Tab-separated table of C-alpha atoms and ligand atoms in Angstrom:
chain	number	residue	atom	x	y	z
A	36	MET	CA	120.199	135.258	73.365
A	37	LYS	CA	122.575	133.996	70.736
A	38	ASP	CA	122.560	135.415	67.219
A	39	GLN	CA	121.246	132.208	65.763
A	40	ALA	CA	118.363	132.084	68.234
A	41	ILE	CA	117.465	135.686	67.436
A	42	LEU	CA	117.347	134.966	63.724
A	43	PHE	CA	115.346	131.789	64.385
A	44	ASP	CA	112.784	133.761	66.357
A	45	TYR	CA	112.412	136.336	63.612
A	46	ILE	CA	112.008	133.804	60.805
A	47	LEU	CA	109.508	131.934	62.939
A	48	HIS	CA	107.523	135.141	63.257
A	49	LEU	CA	107.446	135.559	59.462
A	50	ALA	CA	106.545	131.909	58.918
A	51	ASP	CA	103.809	131.909	61.574
A	52	ASN	CA	102.178	134.964	59.977
A	53	GLN	CA	101.919	133.193	56.639
A	54	LEU	CA	100.818	129.855	58.062
A	55	ILE	CA	98.115	131.211	60.351
A	56	LEU	CA	96.620	133.458	57.684
A	57	GLY	CA	96.879	130.596	55.185
A	58	GLN	CA	94.988	128.353	57.606
A	59	ARG	CA	92.333	131.039	58.166
A	60	LEU	CA	91.816	131.396	54.418
A	61	SER	CA	91.692	127.654	53.884
A	62	GLU	CA	88.660	127.534	56.206
A	63	LEU	CA	86.810	129.176	53.318
A	64	CYS	CA	87.472	126.273	50.981
A	65	GLY	CA	83.997	125.273	49.848
A	66	HIS	CA	82.460	128.237	51.717
A	67	GLY	CA	83.430	131.212	49.526
A	68	PRO	CA	80.634	133.605	48.546
A	69	GLU	CA	80.852	132.371	44.957
A	70	LEU	CA	82.876	129.748	43.146
A	71	GLU	CA	85.478	132.103	41.648
A	72	GLN	CA	86.190	133.782	44.983
A	73	ASP	CA	86.288	130.450	46.740
A	74	ILE	CA	88.996	129.342	44.299
A	75	ALA	CA	90.840	132.635	44.523
A	76	ILE	CA	91.014	132.535	48.304
A	77	THR	CA	92.108	128.922	48.486
A	78	ASN	CA	94.807	129.659	45.905
A	79	ILE	CA	96.057	132.528	48.031
A	80	ALA	CA	95.965	130.217	51.055
A	81	LEU	CA	98.173	127.754	49.191
A	82	ASP	CA	100.683	130.472	48.330
A	83	LEU	CA	100.850	131.582	51.954
A	84	ILE	CA	101.314	128.061	53.245
A	85	GLY	CA	103.983	127.472	50.583
A	86	GLN	CA	105.815	130.589	51.726
A	87	ALA	CA	105.499	129.409	55.326
A	88	GLN	CA	107.120	126.110	54.322
A	89	LEU	CA	110.118	127.890	52.797
A	90	LEU	CA	110.489	129.932	55.967
A	91	TYR	CA	110.023	127.007	58.397
A	92	ASP	CA	112.568	125.067	56.430
A	93	TYR	CA	115.091	127.814	57.049
A	94	ALA	CA	114.035	128.268	60.676
A	95	GLY	CA	114.410	124.527	61.245
A	96	GLN	CA	118.069	124.700	60.273
A	97	LEU	CA	118.659	127.336	62.936
A	98	ASP	CA	116.560	125.639	65.600
A	99	GLU	CA	118.449	124.418	68.648
A	100	LEU	CA	115.913	121.623	68.969
A	101	GLY	CA	116.376	120.670	65.316
A	102	ARG	CA	112.652	120.635	64.514
A	103	ASP	CA	111.542	120.280	60.901
A	104	GLN	CA	108.798	122.322	59.214
A	105	ASP	CA	106.017	119.951	60.245
A	106	GLN	CA	107.103	119.855	63.860
A	107	LEU	CA	107.310	123.629	63.963
A	108	ALA	CA	103.843	124.005	62.460
A	109	PHE	CA	101.991	121.228	64.244
A	110	LEU	CA	103.641	120.653	67.597
A	111	ARG	CA	103.955	124.085	69.156
A	112	ASP	CA	101.391	125.612	71.496
A	113	ALA	CA	99.724	128.984	71.082
A	114	HIS	CA	102.176	130.851	73.348
A	115	GLU	CA	105.058	129.654	71.159
A	116	PHE	CA	103.552	131.170	68.005
A	117	ARG	CA	105.041	134.496	66.943
A	118	ASN	CA	102.442	135.719	64.444
A	119	VAL	CA	100.784	139.107	64.717
A	120	GLN	CA	97.284	139.010	66.179
A	121	LEU	CA	95.660	140.378	63.013
A	122	VAL	CA	96.159	137.153	61.051
A	123	GLU	CA	94.553	134.926	63.682
A	124	GLN	CA	91.289	136.920	63.756
A	125	PRO	CA	88.266	134.908	62.585
A	126	ASN	CA	86.731	135.227	59.133
A	127	ARG	CA	83.219	136.274	60.267
A	128	ASP	CA	82.073	137.432	56.805
A	129	PHE	CA	83.588	138.190	53.396
A	130	ALA	CA	84.150	141.841	54.342
A	131	HIS	CA	86.334	140.740	57.248
A	132	VAL	CA	88.233	138.324	55.012
A	133	ILE	CA	88.960	141.046	52.468
A	134	VAL	CA	89.844	143.822	54.914
A	135	ARG	CA	92.201	141.601	56.931
A	136	GLN	CA	93.808	140.406	53.711
A	137	TYR	CA	94.205	143.863	52.268
A	138	LEU	CA	95.745	145.377	55.420
A	139	PHE	CA	98.142	142.451	55.629
A	140	ASP	CA	99.009	142.357	51.892
A	141	GLU	CA	100.001	146.026	51.925
A	142	TYR	CA	102.205	145.160	54.905
A	143	MET	CA	103.794	141.980	53.524
A	144	PHE	CA	104.486	143.591	50.180
A	145	ARG	CA	106.693	146.113	51.959
A	146	ILE	CA	108.275	143.571	54.304
A	147	TYR	CA	109.269	141.300	51.422
A	148	GLN	CA	110.430	144.241	49.357
A	149	ALA	CA	112.758	145.305	52.177
A	150	LEU	CA	113.945	141.736	52.767
A	151	THR	CA	114.994	141.353	49.120
A	152	ASP	CA	117.642	143.986	49.873
A	153	GLY	CA	118.453	142.569	53.298
A	154	LEU	CA	121.807	141.100	54.213
A	155	ASP	CA	120.548	137.613	54.909
A	156	GLU	CA	120.836	135.967	51.512
A	157	ARG	CA	118.473	133.089	52.165
A	158	LEU	CA	115.729	135.387	53.449
A	159	ALA	CA	116.307	137.596	50.423
A	160	GLN	CA	115.833	134.611	48.122
A	161	ILE	CA	112.566	133.632	49.799
A	162	ALA	CA	111.401	137.235	49.614
A	163	ARG	CA	112.243	137.477	45.893
A	164	LYS	CA	110.050	134.475	45.228
A	165	ALA	CA	107.220	135.441	47.573
A	166	ILE	CA	106.889	139.048	46.467
A	167	ILE	CA	105.751	137.986	42.992
A	168	GLU	CA	102.850	136.238	44.683
A	169	VAL	CA	102.055	138.991	47.153
A	170	LYS	CA	101.714	141.417	44.256
A	171	TYR	CA	98.681	139.616	42.905
A	172	HIS	CA	97.288	138.911	46.356
A	173	LEU	CA	97.347	142.649	46.879
A	174	ARG	CA	95.717	143.257	43.514
A	175	PHE	CA	92.937	140.860	44.475
A	176	SER	CA	92.295	142.259	47.952
A	177	ARG	CA	92.580	145.890	46.843
A	178	ASN	CA	90.107	145.379	44.006
A	179	TRP	CA	87.601	143.900	46.413
A	180	MET	CA	88.160	146.774	48.862
A	181	LEU	CA	87.112	149.158	46.090
A	182	ARG	CA	84.277	147.039	44.806
A	183	LEU	CA	82.652	146.411	48.181
A	184	GLY	CA	83.576	149.690	49.869
A	185	ASP	CA	82.221	151.632	46.925
A	186	GLY	CA	79.385	149.164	46.306
A	187	THR	CA	75.959	149.216	47.924
A	188	ASP	CA	75.066	150.820	51.249
A	189	ILE	CA	75.108	147.431	52.910
A	190	SER	CA	78.446	146.340	51.449
A	191	ASN	CA	79.930	149.682	52.471
A	192	GLN	CA	78.644	149.296	56.048
A	193	LYS	CA	80.001	145.793	56.314
A	194	MET	CA	83.410	146.845	55.034
A	195	GLN	CA	83.550	149.791	57.424
A	196	ALA	CA	82.572	147.532	60.331
A	197	ALA	CA	85.350	145.084	59.454
A	198	LEU	CA	87.828	147.920	59.099
A	199	ASP	CA	86.834	149.359	62.475
A	200	ARG	CA	87.285	145.972	64.067
A	201	PHE	CA	90.724	145.303	62.599
A	202	TRP	CA	92.181	148.787	62.801
A	203	PRO	CA	93.439	148.386	66.407
A	204	PHE	CA	95.429	145.337	65.296
A	205	THR	CA	97.460	147.251	62.709
A	206	GLY	CA	99.721	149.064	65.161
A	207	GLU	CA	101.280	145.781	66.163
A	208	LEU	CA	102.474	145.163	62.606
A	209	PHE	CA	105.068	147.876	63.051
A	210	GLN	CA	106.117	147.157	66.649
A	211	PRO	CA	109.425	145.312	66.562
A	212	GLY	CA	109.723	142.116	68.576
A	213	ILE	CA	111.929	142.066	71.667
A	214	THR	CA	115.118	141.144	69.818
A	215	GLU	CA	114.127	142.302	66.329
A	216	ASP	CA	116.017	145.596	66.505
A	217	ILE	CA	119.273	143.649	66.722
A	218	LEU	CA	118.487	142.209	63.299
A	219	THR	CA	117.410	145.582	61.987
A	220	LYS	CA	120.725	147.101	63.061
A	221	ALA	CA	122.491	144.187	61.381
A	222	GLY	CA	120.709	144.948	58.093
A	223	VAL	CA	118.719	141.718	58.109
A	224	ALA	CA	115.236	142.780	59.218
A	225	PRO	CA	113.478	145.826	57.761
A	226	GLU	CA	113.256	149.085	59.686
A	227	LEU	CA	109.564	148.944	60.588
A	228	LYS	CA	109.250	152.591	61.481
A	229	ASP	CA	110.298	153.486	57.938
A	230	LEU	CA	107.685	151.185	56.434
A	231	GLU	CA	104.793	152.394	58.569
A	232	PRO	CA	104.233	155.793	56.881
A	233	GLN	CA	104.361	154.146	53.429
A	234	TRP	CA	101.818	151.576	54.536
A	235	LEU	CA	99.543	154.181	56.080
A	236	GLU	CA	99.706	156.322	52.961
A	237	ALA	CA	98.787	153.438	50.653
A	238	VAL	CA	95.982	152.240	52.922
A	239	THR	CA	94.561	155.735	53.350
A	240	ALA	CA	94.511	156.243	49.575
A	241	THR	CA	92.675	152.967	49.032
A	242	LEU	CA	90.133	153.728	51.759
A	243	LYS	CA	89.425	157.085	50.199
A	244	GLU	CA	88.938	155.547	46.775
A	245	ALA	CA	86.754	152.844	48.329
A	246	ASN	CA	84.518	155.400	49.995
A	247	LEU	CA	85.567	154.174	53.441
A	248	HIS	CA	86.976	156.296	56.225
A	249	VAL	CA	90.044	155.849	58.365
A	250	PRO	CA	88.662	154.615	61.701
A	251	ASP	CA	88.612	157.160	64.450
A	252	ARG	CA	90.357	154.966	66.982
A	253	PRO	CA	93.930	154.158	67.957
A	254	ARG	CA	95.857	151.619	65.894
A	255	GLN	CA	97.141	150.017	69.060
A	256	ARG	CA	95.052	147.974	71.462
A	257	SER	CA	95.706	149.112	74.998
A	258	GLY	CA	96.842	146.778	77.731
A	259	THR	CA	97.583	143.816	75.521
A	260	GLY	CA	100.860	142.223	74.597
A	261	SER	CA	102.170	141.415	71.171
A	262	GLY	CA	101.723	138.246	69.154
A	263	LYS	CA	105.437	138.486	68.445
A	264	ALA	CA	106.015	137.804	72.154
A	265	GLY	CA	103.590	134.888	72.160
A	266	ILE	CA	100.609	136.818	73.523
A	267	HIS	CA	97.541	135.988	71.466
A	268	THR	CA	93.815	136.517	71.341
A	269	GLU	CA	91.594	133.572	72.248
A	270	HIS	CA	91.114	132.779	68.552
A	271	LEU	CA	94.570	131.325	67.936
A	272	GLY	CA	94.038	128.417	70.313
A	273	HIS	CA	90.867	127.378	68.509
A	274	LEU	CA	92.587	127.626	65.143
A	275	LEU	CA	95.496	125.481	66.320
A	276	THR	CA	93.176	122.873	67.798
A	277	GLU	CA	91.766	122.232	64.367
A	278	MET	CA	94.989	122.653	62.396
A	279	GLN	CA	97.098	120.471	64.683
A	280	PHE	CA	94.526	117.809	65.459
A	281	LEU	CA	95.899	115.067	63.249
A	282	GLN	CA	99.527	115.343	64.397
A	283	ARG	CA	98.459	115.598	68.036
A	284	ALA	CA	96.153	112.597	67.827
A	285	TYR	CA	98.425	110.480	65.627
A	286	PRO	CA	101.995	111.706	66.200
A	287	GLY	CA	104.216	111.343	63.158
A	288	LEU	CA	101.370	110.388	60.833
A	289	LYS	CA	102.208	110.819	57.140
A	290	TRP	CA	99.878	111.164	54.163
B	130	MET	CA	125.024	107.943	32.277
B	131	THR	CA	125.787	111.472	31.222
B	132	ARG	CA	123.849	114.595	32.079
B	133	GLU	CA	122.588	114.765	28.526
B	134	GLN	CA	121.253	111.232	28.754
B	135	ILE	CA	119.501	112.004	32.036
B	136	ARG	CA	117.971	115.139	30.576
B	137	ALA	CA	116.803	113.164	27.558
B	138	ILE	CA	115.023	110.709	29.853
B	139	LEU	CA	113.485	113.573	31.817
B	140	ALA	CA	112.227	115.155	28.594
B	141	ASP	CA	109.276	112.776	28.818
B	142	VAL	CA	108.134	113.877	32.277
B	143	THR	CA	105.065	116.041	31.978
B	144	ASP	CA	103.342	118.490	34.256
B	145	PRO	CA	100.738	116.682	36.383
B	146	GLU	CA	98.124	119.370	35.772
B	147	ILE	CA	98.901	120.419	32.190
B	148	PRO	CA	99.999	117.154	30.574
B	149	VAL	CA	100.930	118.752	27.217
B	150	LEU	CA	103.837	120.535	28.867
B	151	THR	CA	106.985	118.777	29.965
B	152	LEU	CA	108.820	119.900	33.075
B	153	GLU	CA	111.549	121.045	30.704
B	154	ASP	CA	109.025	123.223	28.799
B	155	LEU	CA	107.893	124.762	32.071
B	156	GLY	CA	111.430	125.577	33.140
B	157	VAL	CA	111.030	123.561	36.335
B	158	ILE	CA	114.199	121.484	35.884
B	159	ARG	CA	117.069	123.734	36.841
B	160	ASP	CA	120.009	121.366	36.747
B	161	VAL	CA	121.163	117.778	36.703
B	162	ILE	CA	124.234	116.922	38.753
B	163	ILE	CA	125.904	113.517	38.668
B	164	ARG	CA	128.075	112.371	41.573
B	165	ASP	CA	129.396	108.824	41.450
B	166	ASP	CA	126.266	106.696	41.156
B	167	THR	CA	123.849	109.374	42.356
B	168	VAL	CA	121.830	111.692	40.166
B	169	GLU	CA	120.689	114.943	41.692
B	170	VAL	CA	117.882	116.746	39.895
B	171	VAL	CA	117.503	120.376	40.879
B	172	ILE	CA	113.999	121.692	40.426
B	173	THR	CA	112.389	125.046	41.026
B	174	PRO	CA	108.806	125.260	42.262
B	175	THR	CA	106.468	127.372	40.124
B	176	TYR	CA	104.234	128.931	42.777
B	177	SER	CA	105.337	128.537	46.434
B	178	GLY	CA	102.213	126.615	47.253
B	179	CYS	CA	101.851	124.681	44.027
B	180	PRO	CA	100.577	121.263	45.131
B	181	ALA	CA	101.984	119.742	41.946
B	182	THR	CA	105.591	120.187	43.085
B	183	ASP	CA	105.603	117.014	45.188
B	184	LEU	CA	104.012	115.069	42.358
B	185	MET	CA	106.637	116.374	39.939
B	186	SER	CA	109.397	115.145	42.243
B	187	ARG	CA	107.780	111.733	42.457
B	188	ASP	CA	107.367	111.537	38.682
B	189	ILE	CA	111.017	112.423	38.138
B	190	VAL	CA	112.175	109.732	40.556
B	191	ARG	CA	109.843	107.142	39.044
B	192	THR	CA	110.872	107.926	35.470
B	193	LEU	CA	114.580	107.741	36.258
B	194	ARG	CA	114.158	104.504	38.218
B	195	GLY	CA	112.259	103.106	35.237
B	196	ALA	CA	115.293	103.882	33.119
B	197	GLY	CA	117.563	102.060	35.552
B	198	VAL	CA	118.820	105.024	37.559
B	199	GLU	CA	118.422	103.898	41.164
B	200	ASN	CA	119.897	106.651	43.285
B	201	VAL	CA	118.021	109.856	42.650
B	202	ILE	CA	117.781	112.857	44.888
B	203	ILE	CA	115.629	115.888	44.233
B	204	THR	CA	116.645	119.260	45.569
B	205	ARG	CA	114.762	122.521	45.303
B	206	ARG	CA	116.288	125.827	44.321
B	207	ILE	CA	114.079	128.901	44.589
B	208	ASP	CA	116.504	131.525	43.377
B	209	PRO	CA	116.265	133.088	40.872
B	210	PRO	CA	112.520	132.620	41.222
B	211	TRP	CA	110.488	130.837	38.570
B	212	THR	CA	108.688	133.145	36.174
B	213	THR	CA	106.669	132.546	33.027
B	214	ASP	CA	109.621	134.026	31.078
B	215	LEU	CA	111.103	130.519	31.419
B	216	LEU	CA	108.430	129.058	29.133
B	217	SER	CA	109.859	128.264	25.714
B	218	ASP	CA	108.127	129.401	22.502
B	219	GLU	CA	107.412	125.772	21.812
B	220	ALA	CA	105.723	125.498	25.205
B	221	LYS	CA	103.552	128.511	24.459
B	222	GLN	CA	102.432	126.970	21.174
B	223	LYS	CA	101.641	123.687	22.926
B	224	LEU	CA	99.523	125.509	25.493
B	225	LYS	CA	97.587	127.282	22.778
B	226	ASP	CA	96.978	124.057	20.857
B	227	TYR	CA	95.715	122.541	24.090
B	228	GLY	CA	93.192	125.363	24.531
B	229	ILE	CA	95.036	127.406	27.175
B	230	ALA	CA	95.992	130.949	26.244
B	231	PRO	CA	99.762	131.361	26.744
B	232	PRO	CA	100.955	134.115	29.111
B	233	VAL	CA	100.330	137.626	27.833
B	234	TRP	CA	103.219	139.731	28.994
B	235	MET	CA	102.282	142.351	31.553
B	236	ARG	CA	104.277	145.412	32.535
B	237	GLU	CA	105.019	146.163	36.182
B	238	ASP	CA	102.523	149.035	36.263
B	239	GLN	CA	99.773	147.146	34.428
B	240	SER	CA	96.956	145.214	35.957
B	241	VAL	CA	95.066	142.283	34.486
B	242	ALA	CA	92.395	144.715	33.345
B	243	ASP	CA	94.924	146.377	31.020
B	244	ILE	CA	95.866	143.354	28.966
B	245	THR	CA	94.068	141.600	26.141
B	246	VAL	CA	94.197	137.833	26.081
B	247	PRO	CA	93.271	136.415	22.671
B	248	CYS	CA	90.997	133.387	22.568
B	249	PRO	CA	93.075	130.245	21.960
B	250	ARG	CA	90.240	128.712	19.914
B	251	CYS	CA	89.185	131.420	17.466
B	252	GLY	CA	91.854	134.076	17.984
B	253	SER	CA	89.319	136.775	18.853
B	254	THR	CA	90.527	139.604	21.042
B	255	ARG	CA	87.001	140.256	22.311
B	256	THR	CA	87.496	138.327	25.536
B	257	GLU	CA	86.619	139.069	29.128
B	258	LEU	CA	88.204	138.129	32.426
B	259	ILE	CA	85.883	136.075	34.608
B	260	SER	CA	88.256	135.376	37.471
B	261	GLU	CA	91.912	136.084	38.114
B	262	PHE	CA	92.124	132.647	39.695
B	263	GLY	CA	91.222	129.644	37.577
B	264	SER	CA	91.389	125.919	38.112
B	265	THR	CA	94.953	126.230	39.433
B	266	ALA	CA	96.988	129.122	40.832
B	267	CYS	CA	98.818	129.574	37.540
B	268	LYS	CA	95.685	130.139	35.464
B	269	ALA	CA	92.997	132.789	35.129
B	270	LEU	CA	89.540	132.170	33.728
B	271	TYR	CA	88.355	134.041	30.627
B	272	ARG	CA	85.426	133.912	28.232
B	273	CYS	CA	85.447	134.612	24.516
B	274	GLN	CA	82.660	136.921	23.388
B	275	ASP	CA	82.833	135.669	19.811
B	276	CYS	CA	82.911	131.888	20.056
B	277	LEU	CA	81.419	132.120	23.569
B	278	GLU	CA	83.737	129.456	24.969
B	279	PRO	CA	85.364	129.847	28.377
B	280	PHE	CA	89.123	129.300	28.473
B	281	ASP	CA	92.084	129.388	30.830
B	282	HIS	CA	94.892	131.913	30.550
B	283	PHE	CA	98.293	130.796	31.791
B	284	LYS	CA	99.016	133.948	33.783
B	285	CYS	CA	102.048	136.127	33.350
B	286	HIS	CA	103.994	135.504	36.564
B	287	ARG	CA	107.045	137.637	37.138
C	480	ZN	ZN1	86.865	132.429	20.756
């Protein structure tokens, strides 16, 4: 694989994470538990999709097929997506939305932080912009972790159930993609194994404060591949069907 | 036309969502570059996903065309990132007069719960945060406990 293709693959992975989670959150538009949270979540969705656009724009310039951001988002199939499986998991209920968001925000905060010091200047620029946004996403999701985890018996049970469900998807966050270590050695991509203990420490502290416990199960799902290699759960296909419908049905359509 | 003339024309272009602020006030216009008969306007998006960014670009093009400048290109520059530090004092006053509390500066280690946002109507500091996300990404929703009016706070973003 050529250097440019390796970088393309990595940026695509970052962009796909933001787009897919942004799409998941946008499903809540008009369906949030109350008006303020509905607005909050759709605003976060917009930020994530905006960050995805910045990343796809960069990826497009490295793409051998010369695809633009819309083509990358709307005309690839599930196996070509490089996002981690956590972000494609369905919303189910507000507890799931918050837990997924919190686990991912703690992760992205550290990824962007590391990228701001990375040797790829354009990625560093995107990270410098995005991290300002991730900081308040994290504030939002962490506050709700505390409020619902340490809320009523029922809210606590629902949060713990969501946490138990998502916990086995968190190991993947720190598993480098097939060619990612080349970028890590080159000082472009963060060293994931350095970020993992920081993430685990922050998450554990929040869970404790939220009266939730660290799930007693492995953080890695056994016998499954990684989203970074294009292996996904069944949920991504359904998400893409809806998200890509317009461009598939009416190729090249513009607003 | 000179850069100064172009900037003077652009001084009339307002934010699509907060019409009392010009793009200049917001710090969205980063640069104006003139090459032969083409004017390049460099803008910086506020929030990555701000849906107003496309509208801003269109308004810039339309305003310049209206002033007889035909060839306009808009480019985006994200670095250094936009922050509310770019708002001028004049802009902050305009926001307040419009009923939006201007950004209250927040330290790195502070959270929204730690800051006091005075009511833009009566000046009271007895206000409460209703939601960190208001009508747009850049605003939070507050309520004044003295005059009882709800109001938006243009959030500190940095
Ligand atoms: Zn008041």
